[in-house]
Short mmCIF file of C-alpha atoms (C1' of nucleotides) in Angstrom, two decimals:
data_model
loop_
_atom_site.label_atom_id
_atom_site.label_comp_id
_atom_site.label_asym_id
_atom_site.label_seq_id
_atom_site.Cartn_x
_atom_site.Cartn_y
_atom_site.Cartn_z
CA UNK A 1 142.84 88.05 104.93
CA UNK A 2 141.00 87.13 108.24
CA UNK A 3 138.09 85.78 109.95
CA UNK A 4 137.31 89.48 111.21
CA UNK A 5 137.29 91.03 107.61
CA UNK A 6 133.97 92.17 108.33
CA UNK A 7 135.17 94.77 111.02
CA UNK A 8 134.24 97.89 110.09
CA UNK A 9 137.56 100.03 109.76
CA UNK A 10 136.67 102.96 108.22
CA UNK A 11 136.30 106.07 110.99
CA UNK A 12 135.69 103.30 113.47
CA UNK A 13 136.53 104.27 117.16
CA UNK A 14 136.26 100.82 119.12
CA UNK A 15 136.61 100.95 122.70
CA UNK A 16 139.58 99.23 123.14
CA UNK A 17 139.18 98.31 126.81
CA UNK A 18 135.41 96.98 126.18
CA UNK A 19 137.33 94.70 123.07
CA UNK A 20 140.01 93.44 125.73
CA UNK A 21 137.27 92.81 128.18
CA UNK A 22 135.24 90.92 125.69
CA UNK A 23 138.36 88.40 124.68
CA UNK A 24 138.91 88.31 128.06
CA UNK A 25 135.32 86.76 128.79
CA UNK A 26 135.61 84.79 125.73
CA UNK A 27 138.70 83.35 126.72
CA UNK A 28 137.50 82.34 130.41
CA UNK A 29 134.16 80.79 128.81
CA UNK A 30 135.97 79.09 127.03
CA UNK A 31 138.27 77.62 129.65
CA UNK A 32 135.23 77.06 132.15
CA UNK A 33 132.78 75.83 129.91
CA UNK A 34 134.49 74.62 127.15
CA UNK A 35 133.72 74.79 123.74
CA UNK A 36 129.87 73.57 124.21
CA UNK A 37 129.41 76.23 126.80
CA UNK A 38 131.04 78.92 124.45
CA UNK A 39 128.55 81.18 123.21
CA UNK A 40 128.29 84.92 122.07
CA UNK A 41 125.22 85.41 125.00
CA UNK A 42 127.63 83.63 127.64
CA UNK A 43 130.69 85.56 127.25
CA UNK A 44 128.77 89.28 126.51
CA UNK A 45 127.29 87.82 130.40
CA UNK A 46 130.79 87.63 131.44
CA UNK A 47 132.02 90.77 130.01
CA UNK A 48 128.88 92.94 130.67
CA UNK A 49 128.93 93.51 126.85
CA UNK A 50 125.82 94.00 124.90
CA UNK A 51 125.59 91.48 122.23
CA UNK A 52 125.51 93.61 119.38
CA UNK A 53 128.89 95.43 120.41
CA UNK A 54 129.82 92.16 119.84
CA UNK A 55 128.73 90.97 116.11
CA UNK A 56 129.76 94.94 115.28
CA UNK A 57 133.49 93.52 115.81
CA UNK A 58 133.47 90.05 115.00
CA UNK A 59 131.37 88.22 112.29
CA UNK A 60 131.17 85.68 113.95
CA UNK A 61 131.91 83.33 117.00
CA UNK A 62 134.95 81.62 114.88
CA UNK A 63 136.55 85.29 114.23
CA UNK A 64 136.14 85.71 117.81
CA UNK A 65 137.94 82.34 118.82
CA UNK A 66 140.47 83.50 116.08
CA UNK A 67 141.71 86.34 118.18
CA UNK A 68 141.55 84.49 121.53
CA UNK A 69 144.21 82.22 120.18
CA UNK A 70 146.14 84.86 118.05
CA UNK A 71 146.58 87.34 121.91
CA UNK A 72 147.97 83.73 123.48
CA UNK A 73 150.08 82.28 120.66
CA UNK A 74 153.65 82.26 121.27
CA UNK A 75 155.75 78.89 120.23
CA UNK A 76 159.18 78.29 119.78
CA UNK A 77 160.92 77.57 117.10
CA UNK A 78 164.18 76.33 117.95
CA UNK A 79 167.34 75.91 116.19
CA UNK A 80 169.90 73.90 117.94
CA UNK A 81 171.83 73.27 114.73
CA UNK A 82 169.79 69.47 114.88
CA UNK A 83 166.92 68.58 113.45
CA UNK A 84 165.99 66.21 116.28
CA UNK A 85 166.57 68.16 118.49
CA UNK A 86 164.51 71.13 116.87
CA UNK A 87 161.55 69.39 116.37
CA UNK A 88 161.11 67.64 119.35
CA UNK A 89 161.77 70.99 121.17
CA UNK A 90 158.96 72.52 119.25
CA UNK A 91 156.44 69.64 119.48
CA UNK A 92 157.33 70.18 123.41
CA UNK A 93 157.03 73.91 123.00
CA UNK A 94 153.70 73.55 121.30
CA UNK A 95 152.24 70.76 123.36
CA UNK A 96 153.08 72.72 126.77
CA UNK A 97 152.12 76.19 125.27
CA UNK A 98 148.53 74.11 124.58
CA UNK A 99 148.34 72.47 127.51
CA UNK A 100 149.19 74.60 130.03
CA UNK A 101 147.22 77.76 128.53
CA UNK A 102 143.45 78.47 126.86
CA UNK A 103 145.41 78.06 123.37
CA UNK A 104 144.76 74.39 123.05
CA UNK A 105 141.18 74.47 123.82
CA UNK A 106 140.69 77.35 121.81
CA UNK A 107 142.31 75.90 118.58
CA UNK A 108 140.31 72.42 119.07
CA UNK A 109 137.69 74.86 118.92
CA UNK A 110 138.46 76.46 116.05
CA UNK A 111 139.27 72.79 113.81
CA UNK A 112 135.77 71.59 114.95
CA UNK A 113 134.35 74.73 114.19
CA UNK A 114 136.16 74.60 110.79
CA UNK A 115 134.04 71.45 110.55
CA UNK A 116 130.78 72.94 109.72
CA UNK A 117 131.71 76.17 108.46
CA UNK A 118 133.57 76.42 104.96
CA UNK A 119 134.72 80.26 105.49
CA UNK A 120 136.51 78.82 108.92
CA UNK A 121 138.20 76.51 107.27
CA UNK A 122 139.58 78.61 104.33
CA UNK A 123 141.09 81.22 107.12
CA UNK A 124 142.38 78.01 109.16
CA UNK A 125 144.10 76.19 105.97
CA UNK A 126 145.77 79.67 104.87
CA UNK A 127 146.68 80.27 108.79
CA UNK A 128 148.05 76.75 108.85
CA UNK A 129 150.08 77.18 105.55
CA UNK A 130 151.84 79.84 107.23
CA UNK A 131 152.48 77.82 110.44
CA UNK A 132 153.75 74.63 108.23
CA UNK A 133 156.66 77.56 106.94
CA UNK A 134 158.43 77.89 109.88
CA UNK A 135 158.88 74.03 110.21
CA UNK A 136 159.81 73.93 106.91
CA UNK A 137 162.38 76.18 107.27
CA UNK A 138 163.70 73.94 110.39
CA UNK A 139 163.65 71.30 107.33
CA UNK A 140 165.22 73.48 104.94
CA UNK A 141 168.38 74.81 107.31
CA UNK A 142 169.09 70.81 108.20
CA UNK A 143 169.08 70.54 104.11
CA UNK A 144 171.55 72.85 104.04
CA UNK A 145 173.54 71.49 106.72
CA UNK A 146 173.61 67.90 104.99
CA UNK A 147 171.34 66.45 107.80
CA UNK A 148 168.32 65.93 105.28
CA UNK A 149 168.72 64.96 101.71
CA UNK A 150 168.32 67.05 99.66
CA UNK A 151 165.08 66.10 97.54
CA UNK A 152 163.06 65.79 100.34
CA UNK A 153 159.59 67.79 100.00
CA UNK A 154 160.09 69.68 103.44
CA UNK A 155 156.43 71.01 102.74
CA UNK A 156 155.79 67.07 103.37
CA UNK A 157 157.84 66.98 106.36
CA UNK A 158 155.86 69.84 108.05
CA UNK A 159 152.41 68.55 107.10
CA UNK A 160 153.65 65.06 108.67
CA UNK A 161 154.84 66.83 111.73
CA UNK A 162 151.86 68.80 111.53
CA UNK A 163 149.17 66.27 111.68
CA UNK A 164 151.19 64.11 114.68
CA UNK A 165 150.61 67.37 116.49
CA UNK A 166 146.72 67.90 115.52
CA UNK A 167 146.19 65.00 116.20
CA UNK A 168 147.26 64.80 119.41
CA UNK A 169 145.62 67.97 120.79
CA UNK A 170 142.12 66.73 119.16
CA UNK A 171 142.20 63.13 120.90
CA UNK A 172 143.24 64.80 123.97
CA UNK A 173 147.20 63.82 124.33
CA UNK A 174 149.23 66.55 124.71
CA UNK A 175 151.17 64.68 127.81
CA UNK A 176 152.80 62.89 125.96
CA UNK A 177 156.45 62.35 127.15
CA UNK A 178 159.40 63.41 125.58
CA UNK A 179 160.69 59.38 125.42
CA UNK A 180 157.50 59.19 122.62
CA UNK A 181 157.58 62.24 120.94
CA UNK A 182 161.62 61.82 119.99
CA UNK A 183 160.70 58.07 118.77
CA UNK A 184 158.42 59.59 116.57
CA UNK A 185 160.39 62.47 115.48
CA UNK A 186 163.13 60.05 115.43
CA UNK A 187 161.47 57.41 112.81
CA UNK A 188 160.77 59.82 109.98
CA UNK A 189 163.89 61.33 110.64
CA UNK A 190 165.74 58.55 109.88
CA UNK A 191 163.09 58.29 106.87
CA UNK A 192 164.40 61.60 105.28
CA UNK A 193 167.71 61.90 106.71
CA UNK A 194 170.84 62.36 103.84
CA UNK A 195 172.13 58.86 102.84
CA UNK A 196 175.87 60.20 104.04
CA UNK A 197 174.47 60.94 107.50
CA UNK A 198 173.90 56.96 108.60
CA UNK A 199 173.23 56.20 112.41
CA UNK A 200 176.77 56.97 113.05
CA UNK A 201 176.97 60.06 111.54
CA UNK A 202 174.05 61.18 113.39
CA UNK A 203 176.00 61.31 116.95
CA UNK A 204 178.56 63.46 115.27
CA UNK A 205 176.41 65.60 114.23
CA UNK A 206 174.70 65.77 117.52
CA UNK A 207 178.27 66.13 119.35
CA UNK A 208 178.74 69.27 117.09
CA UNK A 209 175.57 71.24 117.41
CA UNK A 210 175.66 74.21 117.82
CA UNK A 211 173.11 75.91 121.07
CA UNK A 212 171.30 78.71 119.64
CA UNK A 213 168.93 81.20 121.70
CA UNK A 214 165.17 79.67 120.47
CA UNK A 215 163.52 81.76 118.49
CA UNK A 216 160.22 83.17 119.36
CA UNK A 217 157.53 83.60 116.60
CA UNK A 218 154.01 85.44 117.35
CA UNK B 1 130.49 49.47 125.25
CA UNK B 2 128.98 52.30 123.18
CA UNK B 3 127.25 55.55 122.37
CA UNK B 4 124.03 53.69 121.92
CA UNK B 5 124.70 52.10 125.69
CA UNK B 6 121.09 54.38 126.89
CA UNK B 7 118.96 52.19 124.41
CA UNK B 8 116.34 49.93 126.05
CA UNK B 9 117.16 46.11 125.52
CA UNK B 10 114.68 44.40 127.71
CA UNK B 11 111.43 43.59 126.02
CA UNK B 12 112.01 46.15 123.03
CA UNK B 13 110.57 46.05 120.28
CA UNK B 14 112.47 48.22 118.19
CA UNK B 15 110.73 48.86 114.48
CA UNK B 16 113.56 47.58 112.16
CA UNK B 17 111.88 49.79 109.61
CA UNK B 18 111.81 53.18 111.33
CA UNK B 19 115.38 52.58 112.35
CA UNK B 20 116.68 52.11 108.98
CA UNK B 21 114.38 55.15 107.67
CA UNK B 22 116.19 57.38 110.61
CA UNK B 23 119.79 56.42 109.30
CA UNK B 24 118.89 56.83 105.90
CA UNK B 25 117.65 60.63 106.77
CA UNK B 26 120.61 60.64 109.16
CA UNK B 27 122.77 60.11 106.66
CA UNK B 28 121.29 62.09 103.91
CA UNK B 29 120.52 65.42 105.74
CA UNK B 30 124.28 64.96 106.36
CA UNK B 31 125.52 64.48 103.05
CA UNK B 32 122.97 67.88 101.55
CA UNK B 33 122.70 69.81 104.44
CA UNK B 34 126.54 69.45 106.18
CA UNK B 35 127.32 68.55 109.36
CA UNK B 36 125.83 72.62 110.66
CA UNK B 37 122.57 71.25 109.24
CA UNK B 38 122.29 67.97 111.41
CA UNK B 39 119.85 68.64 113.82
CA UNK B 40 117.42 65.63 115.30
CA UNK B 41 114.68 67.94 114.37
CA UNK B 42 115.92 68.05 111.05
CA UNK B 43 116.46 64.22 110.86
CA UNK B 44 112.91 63.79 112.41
CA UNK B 45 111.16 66.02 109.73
CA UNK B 46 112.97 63.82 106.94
CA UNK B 47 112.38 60.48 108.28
CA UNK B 48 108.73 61.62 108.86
CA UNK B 49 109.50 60.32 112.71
CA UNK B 50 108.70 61.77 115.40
CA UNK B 51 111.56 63.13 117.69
CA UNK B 52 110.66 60.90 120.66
CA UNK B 53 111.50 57.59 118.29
CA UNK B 54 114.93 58.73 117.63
CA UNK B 55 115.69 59.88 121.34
CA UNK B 56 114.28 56.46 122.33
CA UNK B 57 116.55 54.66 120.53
CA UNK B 58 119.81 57.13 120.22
CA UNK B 59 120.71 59.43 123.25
CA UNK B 60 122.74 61.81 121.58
CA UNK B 61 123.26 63.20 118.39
CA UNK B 62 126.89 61.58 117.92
CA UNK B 63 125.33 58.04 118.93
CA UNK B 64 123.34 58.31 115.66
CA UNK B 65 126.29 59.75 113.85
CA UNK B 66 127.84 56.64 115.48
CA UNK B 67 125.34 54.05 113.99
CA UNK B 68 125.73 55.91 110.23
CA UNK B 69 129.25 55.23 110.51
CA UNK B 70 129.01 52.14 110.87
CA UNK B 71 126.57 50.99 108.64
CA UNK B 72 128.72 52.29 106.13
CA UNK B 73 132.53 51.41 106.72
CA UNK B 74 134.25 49.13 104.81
CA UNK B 75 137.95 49.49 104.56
CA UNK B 76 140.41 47.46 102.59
CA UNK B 77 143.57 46.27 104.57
CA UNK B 78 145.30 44.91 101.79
CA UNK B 79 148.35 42.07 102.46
CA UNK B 80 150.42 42.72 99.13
CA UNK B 81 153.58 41.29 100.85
CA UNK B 82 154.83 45.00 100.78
CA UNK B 83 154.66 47.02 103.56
CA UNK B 84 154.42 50.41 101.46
CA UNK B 85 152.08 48.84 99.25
CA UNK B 86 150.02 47.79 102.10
CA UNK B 87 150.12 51.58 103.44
CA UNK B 88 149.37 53.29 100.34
CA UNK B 89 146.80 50.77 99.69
CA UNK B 90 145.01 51.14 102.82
CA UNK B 91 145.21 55.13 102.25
CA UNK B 92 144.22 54.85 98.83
CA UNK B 93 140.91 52.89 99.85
CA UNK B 94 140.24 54.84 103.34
CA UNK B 95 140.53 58.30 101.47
CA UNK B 96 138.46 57.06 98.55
CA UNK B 97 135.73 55.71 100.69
CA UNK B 98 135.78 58.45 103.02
CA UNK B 99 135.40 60.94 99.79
CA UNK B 100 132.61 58.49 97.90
CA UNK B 101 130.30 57.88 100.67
CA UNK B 102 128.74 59.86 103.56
CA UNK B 103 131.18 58.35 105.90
CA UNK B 104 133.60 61.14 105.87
CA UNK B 105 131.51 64.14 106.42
CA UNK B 106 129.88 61.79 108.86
CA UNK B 107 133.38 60.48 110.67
CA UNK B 108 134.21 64.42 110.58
CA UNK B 109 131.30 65.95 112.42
CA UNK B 110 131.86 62.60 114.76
CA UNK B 111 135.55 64.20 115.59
CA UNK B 112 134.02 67.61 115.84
CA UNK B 113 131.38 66.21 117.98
CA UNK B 114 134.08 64.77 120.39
CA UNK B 115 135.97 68.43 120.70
CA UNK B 116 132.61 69.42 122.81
CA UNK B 117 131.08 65.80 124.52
CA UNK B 118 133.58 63.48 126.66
CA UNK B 119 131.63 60.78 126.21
CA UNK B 120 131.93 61.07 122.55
CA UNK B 121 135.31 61.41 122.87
CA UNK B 122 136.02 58.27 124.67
CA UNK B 123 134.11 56.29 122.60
CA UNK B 124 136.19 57.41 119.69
CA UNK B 125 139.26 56.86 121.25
CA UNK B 126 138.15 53.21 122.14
CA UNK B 127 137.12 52.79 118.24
CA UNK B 128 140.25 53.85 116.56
CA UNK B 129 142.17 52.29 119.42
CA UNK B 130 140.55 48.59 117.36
CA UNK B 131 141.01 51.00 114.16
CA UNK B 132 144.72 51.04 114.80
CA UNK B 133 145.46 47.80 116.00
CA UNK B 134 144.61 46.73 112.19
CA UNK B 135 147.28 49.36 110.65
CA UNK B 136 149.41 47.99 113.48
CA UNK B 137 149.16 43.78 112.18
CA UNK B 138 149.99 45.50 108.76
CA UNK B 139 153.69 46.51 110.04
CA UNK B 140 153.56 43.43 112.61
CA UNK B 141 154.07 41.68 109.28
CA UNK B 142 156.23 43.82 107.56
CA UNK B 143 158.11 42.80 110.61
CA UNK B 144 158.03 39.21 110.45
CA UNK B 145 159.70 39.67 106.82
CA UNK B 146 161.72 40.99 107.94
CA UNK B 147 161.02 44.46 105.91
CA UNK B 148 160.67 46.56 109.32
CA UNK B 149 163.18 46.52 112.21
CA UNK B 150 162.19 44.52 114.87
CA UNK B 151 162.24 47.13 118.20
CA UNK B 152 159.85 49.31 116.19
CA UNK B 153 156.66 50.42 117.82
CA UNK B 154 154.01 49.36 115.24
CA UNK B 155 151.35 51.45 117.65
CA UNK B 156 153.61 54.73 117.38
CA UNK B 157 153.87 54.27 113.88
CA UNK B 158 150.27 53.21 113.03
CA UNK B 159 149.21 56.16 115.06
CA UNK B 160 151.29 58.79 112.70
CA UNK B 161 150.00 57.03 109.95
CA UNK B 162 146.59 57.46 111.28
CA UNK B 163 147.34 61.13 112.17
CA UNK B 164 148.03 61.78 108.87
CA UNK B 165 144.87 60.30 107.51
CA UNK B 166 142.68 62.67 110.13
CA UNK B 167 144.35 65.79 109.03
CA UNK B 168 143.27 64.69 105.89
CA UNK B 169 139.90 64.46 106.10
CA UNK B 170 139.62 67.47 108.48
CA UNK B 171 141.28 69.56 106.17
CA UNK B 172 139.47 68.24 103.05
CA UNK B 173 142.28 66.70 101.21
CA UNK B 174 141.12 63.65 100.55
CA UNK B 175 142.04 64.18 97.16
CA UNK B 176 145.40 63.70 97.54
CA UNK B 177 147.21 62.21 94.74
CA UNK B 178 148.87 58.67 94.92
CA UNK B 179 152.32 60.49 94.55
CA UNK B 180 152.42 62.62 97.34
CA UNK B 181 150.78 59.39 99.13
CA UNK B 182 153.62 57.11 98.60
CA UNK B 183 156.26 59.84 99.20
CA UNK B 184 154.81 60.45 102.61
CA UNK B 185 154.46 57.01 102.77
CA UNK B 186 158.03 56.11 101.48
CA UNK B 187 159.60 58.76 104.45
CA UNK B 188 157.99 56.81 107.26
CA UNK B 189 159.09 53.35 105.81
CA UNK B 190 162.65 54.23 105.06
CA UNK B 191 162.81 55.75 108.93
CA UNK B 192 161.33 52.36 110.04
CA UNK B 193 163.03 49.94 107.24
CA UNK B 194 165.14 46.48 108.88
CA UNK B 195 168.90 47.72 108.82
CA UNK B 196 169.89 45.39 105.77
CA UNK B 197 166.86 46.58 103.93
CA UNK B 198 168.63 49.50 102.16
CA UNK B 199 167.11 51.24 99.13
CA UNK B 200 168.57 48.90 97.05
CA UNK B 201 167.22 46.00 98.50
CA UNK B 202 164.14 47.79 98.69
CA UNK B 203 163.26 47.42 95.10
CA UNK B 204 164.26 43.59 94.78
CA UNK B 205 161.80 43.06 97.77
CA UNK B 206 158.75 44.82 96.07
CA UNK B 207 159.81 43.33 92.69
CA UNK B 208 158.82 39.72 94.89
CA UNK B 209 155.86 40.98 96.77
CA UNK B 210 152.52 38.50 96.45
CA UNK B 211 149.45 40.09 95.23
CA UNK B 212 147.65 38.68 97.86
CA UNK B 213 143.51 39.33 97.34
CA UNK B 214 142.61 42.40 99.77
CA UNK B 215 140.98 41.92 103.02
CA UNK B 216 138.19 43.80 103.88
CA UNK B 217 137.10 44.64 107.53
CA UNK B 218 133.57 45.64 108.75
"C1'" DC C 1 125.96 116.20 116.83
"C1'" DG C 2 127.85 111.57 115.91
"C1'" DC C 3 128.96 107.34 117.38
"C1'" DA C 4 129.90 103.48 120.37
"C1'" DC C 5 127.93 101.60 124.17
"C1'" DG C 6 124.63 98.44 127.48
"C1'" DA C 7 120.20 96.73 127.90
"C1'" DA C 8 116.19 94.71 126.29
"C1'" DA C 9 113.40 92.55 123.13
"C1'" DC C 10 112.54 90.53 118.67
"C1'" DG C 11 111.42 86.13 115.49
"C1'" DG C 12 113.40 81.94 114.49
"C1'" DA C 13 115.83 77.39 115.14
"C1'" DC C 14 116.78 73.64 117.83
"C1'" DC C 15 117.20 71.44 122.22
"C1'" DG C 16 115.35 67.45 125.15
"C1'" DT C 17 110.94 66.24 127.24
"C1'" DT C 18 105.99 65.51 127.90
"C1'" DT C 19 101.44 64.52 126.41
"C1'" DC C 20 98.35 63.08 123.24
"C1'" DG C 21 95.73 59.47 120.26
"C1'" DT C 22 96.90 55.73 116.98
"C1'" DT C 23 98.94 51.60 115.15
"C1'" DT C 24 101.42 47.50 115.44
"C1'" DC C 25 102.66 43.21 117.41
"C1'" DG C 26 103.07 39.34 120.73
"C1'" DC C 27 100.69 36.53 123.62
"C1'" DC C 28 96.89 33.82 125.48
"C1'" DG C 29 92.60 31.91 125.99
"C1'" DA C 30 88.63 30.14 123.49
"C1'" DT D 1 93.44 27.97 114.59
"C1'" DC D 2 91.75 32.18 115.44
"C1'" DG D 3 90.08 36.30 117.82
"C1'" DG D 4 90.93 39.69 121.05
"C1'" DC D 5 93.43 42.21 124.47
"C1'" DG D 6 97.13 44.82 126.38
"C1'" DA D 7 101.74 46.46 126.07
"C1'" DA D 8 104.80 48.96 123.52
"C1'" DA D 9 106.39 51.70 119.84
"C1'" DC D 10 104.75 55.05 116.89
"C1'" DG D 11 103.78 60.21 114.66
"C1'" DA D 12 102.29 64.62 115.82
"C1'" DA D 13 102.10 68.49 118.55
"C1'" DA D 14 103.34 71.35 122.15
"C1'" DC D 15 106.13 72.47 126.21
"C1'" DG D 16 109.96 75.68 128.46
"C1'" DG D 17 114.47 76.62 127.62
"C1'" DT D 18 118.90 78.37 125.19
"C1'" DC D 19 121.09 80.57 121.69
"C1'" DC D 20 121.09 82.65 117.25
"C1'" DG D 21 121.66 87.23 114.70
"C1'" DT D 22 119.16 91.58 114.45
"C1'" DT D 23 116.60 95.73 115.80
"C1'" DT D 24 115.33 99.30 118.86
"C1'" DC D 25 115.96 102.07 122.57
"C1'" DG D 26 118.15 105.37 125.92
"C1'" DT D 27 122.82 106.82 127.71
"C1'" DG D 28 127.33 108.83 127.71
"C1'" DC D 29 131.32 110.69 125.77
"C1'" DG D 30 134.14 113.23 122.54
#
DNA sequence: CGCACGAAACGGACCGTTTCGTTTCGCCGA
DNA sequence: TCGGCGAAACGAAACGGTCCGTTTCGTGCG
């Protein structure tokens, strides 16, 4: 299920270079006007695109912000073999990715515009919920390595790690240095952390991890 | 310093009356008509005001967002002698008044607001800056009992705690039960906890906490 | 022919501002 | 104390402008 459910799909022959140029546009309004400046008339301007070609593909200007950030999304998901290490390497991964592309103006758009419409918000929880897997599966693999104790609600975890990141993109912070961000990974960490696996454990276990290729999710 | 900064102060005259009839429109075109629905125009029509009298007074739509906010918060920062019961207290009372009253639609179109105006932006960040620093005296003396350990950042950790309040309300889970509350809760206070303040002595500590009547901040 | 396209124009909503005529209120002089 | 005058805030209406989402047109390509 999408935002762009409304596409029509049957017999359909889109112009795929007119639907590049279009996301395209969108993305560079976007980055040049910013989300108050982002409008369906201001990018079909910037792509030469009629307005209706447009609404024929996307429903509406959320769907359309919904694929800007789907073509740009690319974060790692690390696995190091510790769970500091592998969140703090994806908070970096994710803060970077937003910073340094369109991606983290375009999702700010797309929370505020969840804001004030309820079908934007139902396609961002169930796109979230999806997201908040693959840090629970970071969770889940330190579980099984004896890092994190084993009752923890990892689904918890995520969300927590979750709304540190959210909330840093929306109140503009995503510079935040690495000293910060392992403080605060570091805190619930030692919140959830397996009560064998004391502050002296913890080096060990650092000592022996293991440096894995990061993984790259779309 | 303020979103309300623009209003004239010399020699004005202001009609207490019309002012309160604009907030009370303000706030209830927010609460039936969502935050899409908020338009000055709309505000105008209900307050029976003309659109001039609200620009006079407010020069943007987030000032008088602003002003609703405000007339409206009132937030328990309780001092049970427990740090989690202070936490999940504080939760407990932000997410109920935020779900009872206008003031969370209105505090999330206010965020929204901010992903599109600067200005609105800074001003928030100034508010929950003073927002924060409250959360933050709650661990400050958590500290001085020695509860929480003393080189912890009480701004880093009221800031996740805030974090995960926003997420909250911009994902509309404000209904959140008091479980998941304290476990989320309990994670972040266990990572923080004073060294000889293991579980165990965890429980003798809340066994002695003082009711203590709640504060509660304008 | 069928369909996607760009362009143009539609009615409608809201923006922020300007121009009206009216009402309210503070001040000042009788 | 009281009456009146002027300033200021008011509601209503209308302005030009932008954007919405839709409709209509002519064009071009398969």
């Amino acid at each position: 299920m999408g935002l762009d459910q409304g596409r029509r799909s049957i017999g359909a022959r889109r112009n795929p270079d007119s639907a590049d140029a279009i996301l395209d546009a969108a993305e560079a309004v976007l980055v040049e006007a910013g989300y108050s400046g982002f409008s369906i008339e201001a990018v079909a301007r910037r792509a030469r695109a009629g307005k209706p070609t447009i609404y024929r593909w996307w429903p509406s200007k959320a769907a359309l912000l919904f694929d800007v950030y789907q073509r740009l999304k690319r974060v790692d998901h690390p696995d190091t073999g510790n769970l500091e290490d592998d969140l703090v390497g994806f908070l970096k991964s994710l803060f970077s990715h937003w910073r340094e592309t369109s991606s983290g103006s375009t999702f700010r758009s797309l929370i505020a515009e969840a804001q004030s419409d309820a079908t934007v918000a139902a396609v961002l929880a169930e796109y979230t919920k999806g997201r908040h897997a693959h840090t629970g599966q970071m969770i889940e693999r330190a579980k099984a390595r004896g890092e994190v104790a084993a009752d923890i609600d990892s689904t918890l975890v995520a969300d927590l790690v979750a709304s540190f990141a959210w909330t840093h993109l929306l109140t503009n912070r995503l510079d935040e240095d690495e000293t910060t961000l392992r403080k605060a990974v570091g805190y619930l960490l030692k919140g959830i952390a397996a009560d064998d696996a004391g502050s002296v454990g913890a080096a060990a276990v650092r000592r022996r991890r293991r440096r894995v290729i990061a993984r790259t999710t779309r």
